[in-house]
Amino acid sequence: MEQAQGLLAFCRPGFEAECAQELAALAAQRGTCGLARSQRGDGLAEFIGEDAARVGIGWEETIFARQLLELIGRAANLPANDRLGVLLPLVEGDPRRWCDVRVEAPDSDAGRELAALCRGLTSALVAALKSRQRLDRRSPWRLHLCMTSGRSGLLAAVEVARAPPWPGGIPRLKFPREAPSRSTLKLEEALLVLLDEGERERWLKPGMRAVDLGAAPGGWTWQLVRRSIHVTAVDNGPMDRALLDSGLVEQRREDGFRYRPVKAVDWLVCDMVEQPARVAARMAEWLGNGWCRFAIFNLKLPMKKRYEEVQRCLARVREGAPGVELRARQLYHDREEITVFAHRPA
């Protein structure tokens, strides 16, 4: 058992290096030094440094972190018959009270095998902290125990106000049977994660107009139509018949990189499979020319230097559309890509 200081991030397995690189870059921007480390396939990244947790890096600032926690300790060689007995002294070394407790494992092949153990430890840890009067619903802090194996774990904390509301940072969405493709979940998650409740209410109103570039068969168009938004679906491929019959969709059989709207629209959405730099340049053109107020688009990432490519693409959009606000995240329903929300303030 040992105390530790730093940051602990959950991320998509396979993107640990990018997540660690991002944490190091954010810390450097605040003048903080430390050690970023990760192991491919673990679904975790760490940034070790005495000041890391105090510089105020928040989950909402990151692209690759699903949730971001303050690392407070690590435990190894936990005995199978008394894990809690070894963990409790480490927990009690922190003077804070906790509003809640989460015992979880990363979203990796090894982590999923620990689900039953995490459930059992949650009940035991909550009961132990209650008996010690260490739980207080008014506390702004939540205690996390990340089990990395059956015999090892990482203790961490988070301010609930700056944490995603979903366990593990993963919104569990159900695929709607009426949607024409599973890609619909990417846009649903983007609207849930990248916009807050008030923004969704103000910025997604019935009667608005949108363009969906590379729309076929209509997974992203479906999300807009269910909100009674009129959509121009731009794609040479076939669209879902029910969407076309809705009265809210007009298909234009054109190249998404050539299409120009007759007049400005409220929304642009784009999930075209293309080089990320080319998509970024196209988004910069739409936003820079004022052809749309809001945009959500995906950037498909290369196999190498993915963090650097993300930064180049976001810089390209900002250069072509000065003043635009960008929020980017690798969503649970993304794969080798990130999703970006862009907004031109009024």
Short mmCIF file of C-alpha atoms in Angstrom, two decimals:
data_model
loop_
_atom_site.label_atom_id
_atom_site.label_comp_id
_atom_site.label_asym_id
_atom_site.label_seq_id
_atom_site.Cartn_x
_atom_site.Cartn_y
_atom_site.Cartn_z
CA MET A 1 0.00 0.00 0.00
CA GLU A 2 1.18 3.50 -0.73
CA GLN A 3 -0.17 6.99 -1.05
CA ALA A 4 0.06 8.59 -4.49
CA GLN A 5 -0.43 12.02 -6.01
CA GLY A 6 -1.55 12.68 -9.54
CA LEU A 7 -4.38 12.14 -11.99
CA LEU A 8 -6.09 8.95 -13.09
CA ALA A 9 -8.04 8.86 -16.35
CA PHE A 10 -10.32 6.19 -17.79
CA CYS A 11 -10.19 6.03 -21.60
CA ARG A 12 -10.93 3.81 -24.59
CA PRO A 13 -8.60 0.80 -24.66
CA GLY A 14 -5.99 1.40 -27.33
CA PHE A 15 -5.93 5.16 -26.72
CA GLU A 16 -4.03 5.12 -23.42
CA ALA A 17 -0.95 6.80 -24.93
CA GLU A 18 -3.03 9.63 -26.40
CA CYS A 19 -4.82 10.15 -23.10
CA ALA A 20 -1.53 10.29 -21.18
CA GLN A 21 -0.09 12.68 -23.79
CA GLU A 22 -3.10 14.94 -23.41
CA LEU A 23 -2.83 15.01 -19.60
CA ALA A 24 0.85 15.94 -19.86
CA ALA A 25 0.05 18.73 -22.33
CA LEU A 26 -2.72 20.18 -20.13
CA ALA A 27 -0.47 20.06 -17.08
CA ALA A 28 2.37 21.74 -18.99
CA GLN A 29 0.03 24.55 -20.00
CA ARG A 30 -0.45 25.20 -16.27
CA GLY A 31 3.27 25.06 -15.56
CA THR A 32 3.13 21.67 -13.85
CA CYS A 33 5.64 18.89 -14.44
CA GLY A 34 5.13 15.20 -13.89
CA LEU A 35 5.29 11.73 -15.37
CA ALA A 36 2.62 10.55 -17.80
CA ARG A 37 2.37 6.79 -18.11
CA SER A 38 0.10 4.20 -19.64
CA GLN A 39 0.02 0.65 -20.88
CA ARG A 40 -1.78 -0.25 -24.09
CA GLY A 41 -5.02 -2.13 -23.56
CA ASP A 42 -5.48 -1.17 -19.88
CA GLY A 43 -8.11 1.52 -20.52
CA LEU A 44 -6.28 3.80 -18.06
CA ALA A 45 -3.71 6.59 -18.10
CA GLU A 46 -1.91 8.25 -15.20
CA PHE A 47 -0.17 11.56 -14.69
CA ILE A 48 2.02 11.43 -11.60
CA GLY A 49 3.00 14.72 -9.96
CA GLU A 50 2.60 16.43 -6.61
CA ASP A 51 0.74 19.42 -8.02
CA ALA A 52 -1.23 17.62 -10.73
CA ALA A 53 -4.50 17.42 -8.84
CA ARG A 54 -4.26 21.01 -7.58
CA VAL A 55 -3.92 22.74 -10.94
CA GLY A 56 -7.60 22.16 -11.71
CA ILE A 57 -7.59 20.09 -14.89
CA GLY A 58 -11.21 19.05 -15.40
CA TRP A 59 -12.74 16.14 -17.26
CA GLU A 60 -14.66 18.59 -19.45
CA GLU A 61 -11.36 19.94 -20.84
CA THR A 62 -10.15 16.58 -22.11
CA ILE A 63 -10.76 14.76 -25.38
CA PHE A 64 -9.59 11.24 -24.60
CA ALA A 65 -10.48 10.89 -20.89
CA ARG A 66 -13.89 9.36 -20.14
CA GLN A 67 -13.52 10.42 -16.52
CA LEU A 68 -10.69 12.13 -14.68
CA LEU A 69 -9.94 11.47 -11.02
CA GLU A 70 -7.51 12.67 -8.38
CA LEU A 71 -5.21 9.75 -7.58
CA ILE A 72 -4.69 9.32 -3.83
CA GLY A 73 -3.26 5.82 -3.39
CA ARG A 74 -2.41 2.45 -4.85
CA ALA A 75 -2.61 -1.04 -3.40
CA ALA A 76 -1.01 -4.25 -4.60
CA ASN A 77 -0.93 -7.87 -3.42
CA LEU A 78 -4.40 -7.61 -1.92
CA PRO A 79 -5.35 -10.87 -0.19
CA ALA A 80 -8.40 -12.49 -1.75
CA ASN A 81 -9.91 -13.14 1.69
CA ASP A 82 -9.44 -9.61 3.11
CA ARG A 83 -9.04 -6.97 0.39
CA LEU A 84 -11.04 -4.45 2.39
CA GLY A 85 -8.90 -4.86 5.47
CA VAL A 86 -5.85 -3.81 3.49
CA LEU A 87 -7.62 -0.99 1.61
CA LEU A 88 -9.31 0.72 4.58
CA PRO A 89 -6.13 2.16 6.16
CA LEU A 90 -5.32 3.76 2.82
CA VAL A 91 -8.83 5.22 2.60
CA GLU A 92 -8.66 6.49 6.18
CA GLY A 93 -5.39 8.24 5.39
CA ASP A 94 -7.43 10.83 3.52
CA PRO A 95 -9.34 13.18 5.86
CA ARG A 96 -12.23 13.88 3.49
CA ARG A 97 -15.76 12.63 3.91
CA TRP A 98 -17.47 11.16 0.87
CA CYS A 99 -20.93 11.66 -0.57
CA ASP A 100 -20.75 8.30 -2.34
CA VAL A 101 -18.47 5.43 -3.30
CA ARG A 102 -17.83 3.81 -6.65
CA VAL A 103 -15.81 0.64 -7.12
CA GLU A 104 -15.21 0.08 -10.81
CA ALA A 105 -12.85 -1.41 -13.35
CA PRO A 106 -11.67 0.00 -16.67
CA ASP A 107 -13.56 -0.83 -19.87
CA SER A 108 -11.02 -3.43 -20.97
CA ASP A 109 -11.17 -7.19 -21.50
CA ALA A 110 -9.52 -7.75 -18.12
CA GLY A 111 -11.66 -5.09 -16.46
CA ARG A 112 -14.95 -6.60 -17.53
CA GLU A 113 -14.04 -9.83 -15.73
CA LEU A 114 -13.92 -7.88 -12.45
CA ALA A 115 -17.57 -6.73 -12.51
CA ALA A 116 -18.77 -9.15 -9.81
CA LEU A 117 -15.81 -8.32 -7.57
CA CYS A 118 -16.51 -4.59 -7.94
CA ARG A 119 -20.14 -5.05 -6.91
CA GLY A 120 -19.17 -6.97 -3.81
CA LEU A 121 -16.47 -4.50 -2.81
CA THR A 122 -18.87 -1.58 -3.27
CA SER A 123 -21.30 -2.97 -0.70
CA ALA A 124 -18.52 -3.81 1.73
CA LEU A 125 -16.75 -0.46 1.39
CA VAL A 126 -19.98 1.54 1.79
CA ALA A 127 -20.87 -0.41 4.93
CA ALA A 128 -17.38 0.10 6.39
CA LEU A 129 -17.38 3.84 5.73
CA LYS A 130 -20.88 4.22 7.19
CA SER A 131 -19.79 2.53 10.39
CA ARG A 132 -16.84 4.91 10.59
CA GLN A 133 -19.08 7.94 9.87
CA ARG A 134 -17.08 8.81 6.76
CA LEU A 135 -20.10 9.12 4.44
CA ASP A 136 -21.83 12.49 4.20
CA ARG A 137 -24.32 13.16 1.40
CA ARG A 138 -23.50 16.88 1.61
CA SER A 139 -19.84 16.35 0.75
CA PRO A 140 -18.77 17.52 -2.71
CA TRP A 141 -16.37 14.55 -2.99
CA ARG A 142 -16.90 10.98 -4.20
CA LEU A 143 -14.49 8.14 -3.46
CA HIS A 144 -13.45 5.86 -6.32
CA LEU A 145 -11.69 2.51 -6.17
CA CYS A 146 -10.44 1.34 -9.55
CA MET A 147 -9.66 -2.37 -9.50
CA THR A 148 -6.93 -3.12 -12.03
CA SER A 149 -6.88 -6.82 -11.15
CA GLY A 150 -8.23 -9.09 -8.47
CA ARG A 151 -5.22 -8.22 -6.34
CA SER A 152 -4.54 -4.56 -7.11
CA GLY A 153 -6.38 -1.27 -7.18
CA LEU A 154 -6.08 2.50 -7.35
CA LEU A 155 -7.82 4.81 -4.91
CA ALA A 156 -9.01 8.14 -6.27
CA ALA A 157 -11.38 11.02 -5.60
CA VAL A 158 -13.44 13.42 -7.67
CA GLU A 159 -15.49 16.55 -7.13
CA VAL A 160 -18.93 15.43 -8.25
CA ALA A 161 -19.70 18.81 -9.85
CA ARG A 162 -16.78 18.31 -12.26
CA ALA A 163 -17.38 14.65 -13.06
CA PRO A 164 -19.44 12.93 -15.75
CA PRO A 165 -22.72 11.61 -14.36
CA TRP A 166 -22.28 8.11 -15.81
CA PRO A 167 -20.33 5.32 -14.08
CA GLY A 168 -16.99 4.94 -15.82
CA GLY A 169 -17.84 8.00 -17.87
CA ILE A 170 -19.88 5.83 -20.25
CA PRO A 171 -23.50 6.72 -21.17
CA ARG A 172 -25.34 3.46 -21.72
CA LEU A 173 -27.67 4.13 -24.64
CA LYS A 174 -30.20 1.75 -26.14
CA PHE A 175 -30.26 1.39 -29.91
CA PRO A 176 -33.66 2.60 -31.22
CA ARG A 177 -35.15 -0.07 -33.48
CA GLU A 178 -36.57 2.54 -35.86
CA ALA A 179 -33.14 4.04 -36.62
CA PRO A 180 -31.58 2.92 -39.92
CA SER A 181 -28.05 2.35 -38.55
CA ARG A 182 -26.15 2.03 -35.30
CA SER A 183 -24.23 5.21 -36.11
CA THR A 184 -27.29 7.02 -34.74
CA LEU A 185 -25.91 6.33 -31.24
CA LYS A 186 -22.85 8.45 -31.97
CA LEU A 187 -24.94 11.57 -32.59
CA GLU A 188 -27.24 10.80 -29.66
CA GLU A 189 -24.24 10.51 -27.35
CA ALA A 190 -22.65 13.64 -28.81
CA LEU A 191 -25.76 15.69 -28.06
CA LEU A 192 -25.85 14.25 -24.54
CA VAL A 193 -22.16 14.71 -23.71
CA LEU A 194 -21.08 17.80 -25.64
CA LEU A 195 -24.17 19.92 -24.86
CA ASP A 196 -25.76 20.52 -21.49
CA GLU A 197 -29.50 20.29 -20.85
CA GLY A 198 -30.10 24.01 -21.31
CA GLU A 199 -28.17 24.09 -24.58
CA ARG A 200 -30.10 21.14 -25.97
CA GLU A 201 -33.35 22.89 -25.11
CA ARG A 202 -32.28 26.20 -26.73
CA TRP A 203 -30.37 24.90 -29.72
CA LEU A 204 -32.44 21.89 -30.84
CA LYS A 205 -35.89 23.26 -31.52
CA PRO A 206 -38.64 21.90 -33.78
CA GLY A 207 -38.70 23.65 -37.13
CA MET A 208 -34.95 24.25 -37.30
CA ARG A 209 -33.08 23.34 -40.47
CA ALA A 210 -30.05 21.10 -40.80
CA VAL A 211 -27.76 19.56 -43.38
CA ASP A 212 -26.36 16.05 -42.98
CA LEU A 213 -23.26 15.53 -45.15
CA GLY A 214 -22.69 11.88 -46.02
CA ALA A 215 -26.10 11.04 -44.64
CA ALA A 216 -26.96 7.59 -46.05
CA PRO A 217 -28.61 5.50 -44.79
CA GLY A 218 -29.70 8.13 -42.26
CA GLY A 219 -28.54 7.27 -38.74
CA TRP A 220 -27.65 10.87 -37.92
CA THR A 221 -30.58 12.31 -39.88
CA TRP A 222 -32.90 10.13 -37.76
CA GLN A 223 -31.75 11.87 -34.57
CA LEU A 224 -32.62 15.27 -36.05
CA VAL A 225 -35.96 14.17 -37.48
CA ARG A 226 -37.07 12.76 -34.12
CA ARG A 227 -36.61 16.32 -32.84
CA SER A 228 -38.79 17.66 -35.69
CA ILE A 229 -35.85 19.32 -37.44
CA HIS A 230 -35.94 19.63 -41.24
CA VAL A 231 -32.95 17.90 -42.84
CA THR A 232 -31.28 18.14 -46.22
CA ALA A 233 -29.55 14.76 -46.51
CA VAL A 234 -26.57 14.98 -48.86
CA ASP A 235 -25.36 11.62 -50.16
CA ASN A 236 -25.32 9.66 -53.41
CA GLY A 237 -26.25 6.51 -51.51
CA PRO A 238 -29.78 5.32 -50.67
CA MET A 239 -31.56 6.85 -47.67
CA ASP A 240 -33.96 5.03 -45.35
CA ARG A 241 -37.43 5.06 -46.90
CA ALA A 242 -39.23 5.93 -43.67
CA LEU A 243 -37.09 9.04 -43.24
CA LEU A 244 -37.86 10.20 -46.76
CA ASP A 245 -41.56 9.61 -46.12
CA SER A 246 -41.48 11.67 -42.91
CA GLY A 247 -41.93 14.95 -44.76
CA LEU A 248 -38.91 16.36 -42.93
CA VAL A 249 -36.13 15.04 -45.18
CA GLU A 250 -35.03 16.12 -48.63
CA GLN A 251 -32.24 14.11 -50.21
CA ARG A 252 -29.67 15.74 -52.45
CA ARG A 253 -27.64 13.20 -54.41
CA GLU A 254 -24.42 15.18 -54.35
CA ASP A 255 -20.85 14.97 -53.09
CA GLY A 256 -20.71 16.18 -49.47
CA PHE A 257 -17.47 18.02 -50.20
CA ARG A 258 -19.06 20.03 -53.01
CA TYR A 259 -22.55 20.77 -51.74
CA ARG A 260 -23.35 24.34 -50.73
CA PRO A 261 -26.60 25.40 -49.06
CA VAL A 262 -28.86 27.86 -50.81
CA LYS A 263 -29.13 29.73 -47.52
CA ALA A 264 -27.66 29.32 -44.04
CA VAL A 265 -29.02 26.57 -41.80
CA ASP A 266 -29.06 26.05 -38.05
CA TRP A 267 -27.17 22.76 -37.94
CA LEU A 268 -24.55 20.86 -39.91
CA VAL A 269 -23.76 17.24 -39.02
CA CYS A 270 -21.15 15.14 -40.75
CA ASP A 271 -19.89 11.57 -40.32
CA MET A 272 -18.11 11.13 -43.64
CA VAL A 273 -15.33 8.55 -43.88
CA GLU A 274 -12.47 10.72 -45.10
CA GLN A 275 -9.06 12.03 -44.09
CA PRO A 276 -9.49 14.12 -40.93
CA ALA A 277 -7.61 17.10 -42.36
CA ARG A 278 -9.99 17.22 -45.31
CA VAL A 279 -13.06 17.05 -43.06
CA ALA A 280 -11.61 19.77 -40.81
CA ALA A 281 -11.05 22.04 -43.81
CA ARG A 282 -14.62 21.46 -44.97
CA MET A 283 -16.01 22.24 -41.51
CA ALA A 284 -13.90 25.41 -41.38
CA GLU A 285 -15.42 26.45 -44.71
CA TRP A 286 -18.99 25.95 -43.47
CA LEU A 287 -18.41 27.71 -40.17
CA GLY A 288 -16.19 30.44 -41.60
CA ASN A 289 -18.73 31.32 -44.28
CA GLY A 290 -21.59 31.36 -41.79
CA TRP A 291 -23.44 28.55 -43.58
CA CYS A 292 -24.40 27.04 -40.20
CA ARG A 293 -24.58 28.14 -36.55
CA PHE A 294 -23.85 24.75 -34.99
CA ALA A 295 -21.98 21.71 -36.24
CA ILE A 296 -21.21 18.21 -35.01
CA PHE A 297 -18.69 16.21 -37.00
CA ASN A 298 -16.40 13.22 -36.66
CA LEU A 299 -12.68 13.13 -37.39
CA LYS A 300 -11.43 9.65 -38.31
CA LEU A 301 -7.95 9.32 -36.83
CA PRO A 302 -4.81 7.76 -38.33
CA MET A 303 -3.05 4.81 -36.72
CA LYS A 304 -0.07 6.88 -35.57
CA LYS A 305 0.38 10.35 -34.03
CA ARG A 306 -3.32 10.60 -33.34
CA TYR A 307 -3.05 13.26 -30.65
CA GLU A 308 -0.97 15.47 -32.94
CA GLU A 309 -3.46 15.00 -35.78
CA VAL A 310 -6.36 16.03 -33.52
CA GLN A 311 -4.55 19.23 -32.55
CA ARG A 312 -3.76 20.04 -36.19
CA CYS A 313 -7.36 19.51 -37.25
CA LEU A 314 -8.83 21.61 -34.45
CA ALA A 315 -6.32 24.36 -35.23
CA ARG A 316 -7.40 24.22 -38.89
CA VAL A 317 -11.05 24.77 -37.93
CA ARG A 318 -10.15 27.67 -35.63
CA GLU A 319 -7.99 29.25 -38.33
CA GLY A 320 -10.75 29.04 -40.94
CA ALA A 321 -13.51 30.14 -38.55
CA PRO A 322 -12.08 32.65 -36.06
CA GLY A 323 -14.07 32.93 -32.85
CA VAL A 324 -15.65 29.49 -33.15
CA GLU A 325 -16.06 27.52 -29.92
CA LEU A 326 -14.98 23.87 -30.13
CA ARG A 327 -15.67 20.97 -27.79
CA ALA A 328 -14.17 17.62 -28.71
CA ARG A 329 -14.37 14.16 -27.17
CA GLN A 330 -13.78 10.55 -27.99
CA LEU A 331 -17.21 9.13 -27.27
CA TYR A 332 -18.02 5.62 -26.10
CA HIS A 333 -19.74 4.90 -29.42
CA ASP A 334 -16.80 6.25 -31.40
CA ARG A 335 -14.07 3.93 -32.54
CA GLU A 336 -10.93 5.25 -34.24
CA GLU A 337 -12.32 8.78 -34.22
CA ILE A 338 -13.31 11.76 -32.13
CA THR A 339 -16.48 13.85 -32.26
CA VAL A 340 -16.42 17.65 -32.33
CA PHE A 341 -19.13 20.19 -31.54
CA ALA A 342 -18.63 23.67 -33.04
CA HIS A 343 -20.62 26.76 -32.23
CA ARG A 344 -20.42 30.27 -33.59
CA PRO A 345 -21.50 32.54 -30.70
CA ALA A 346 -24.18 35.05 -31.71
#
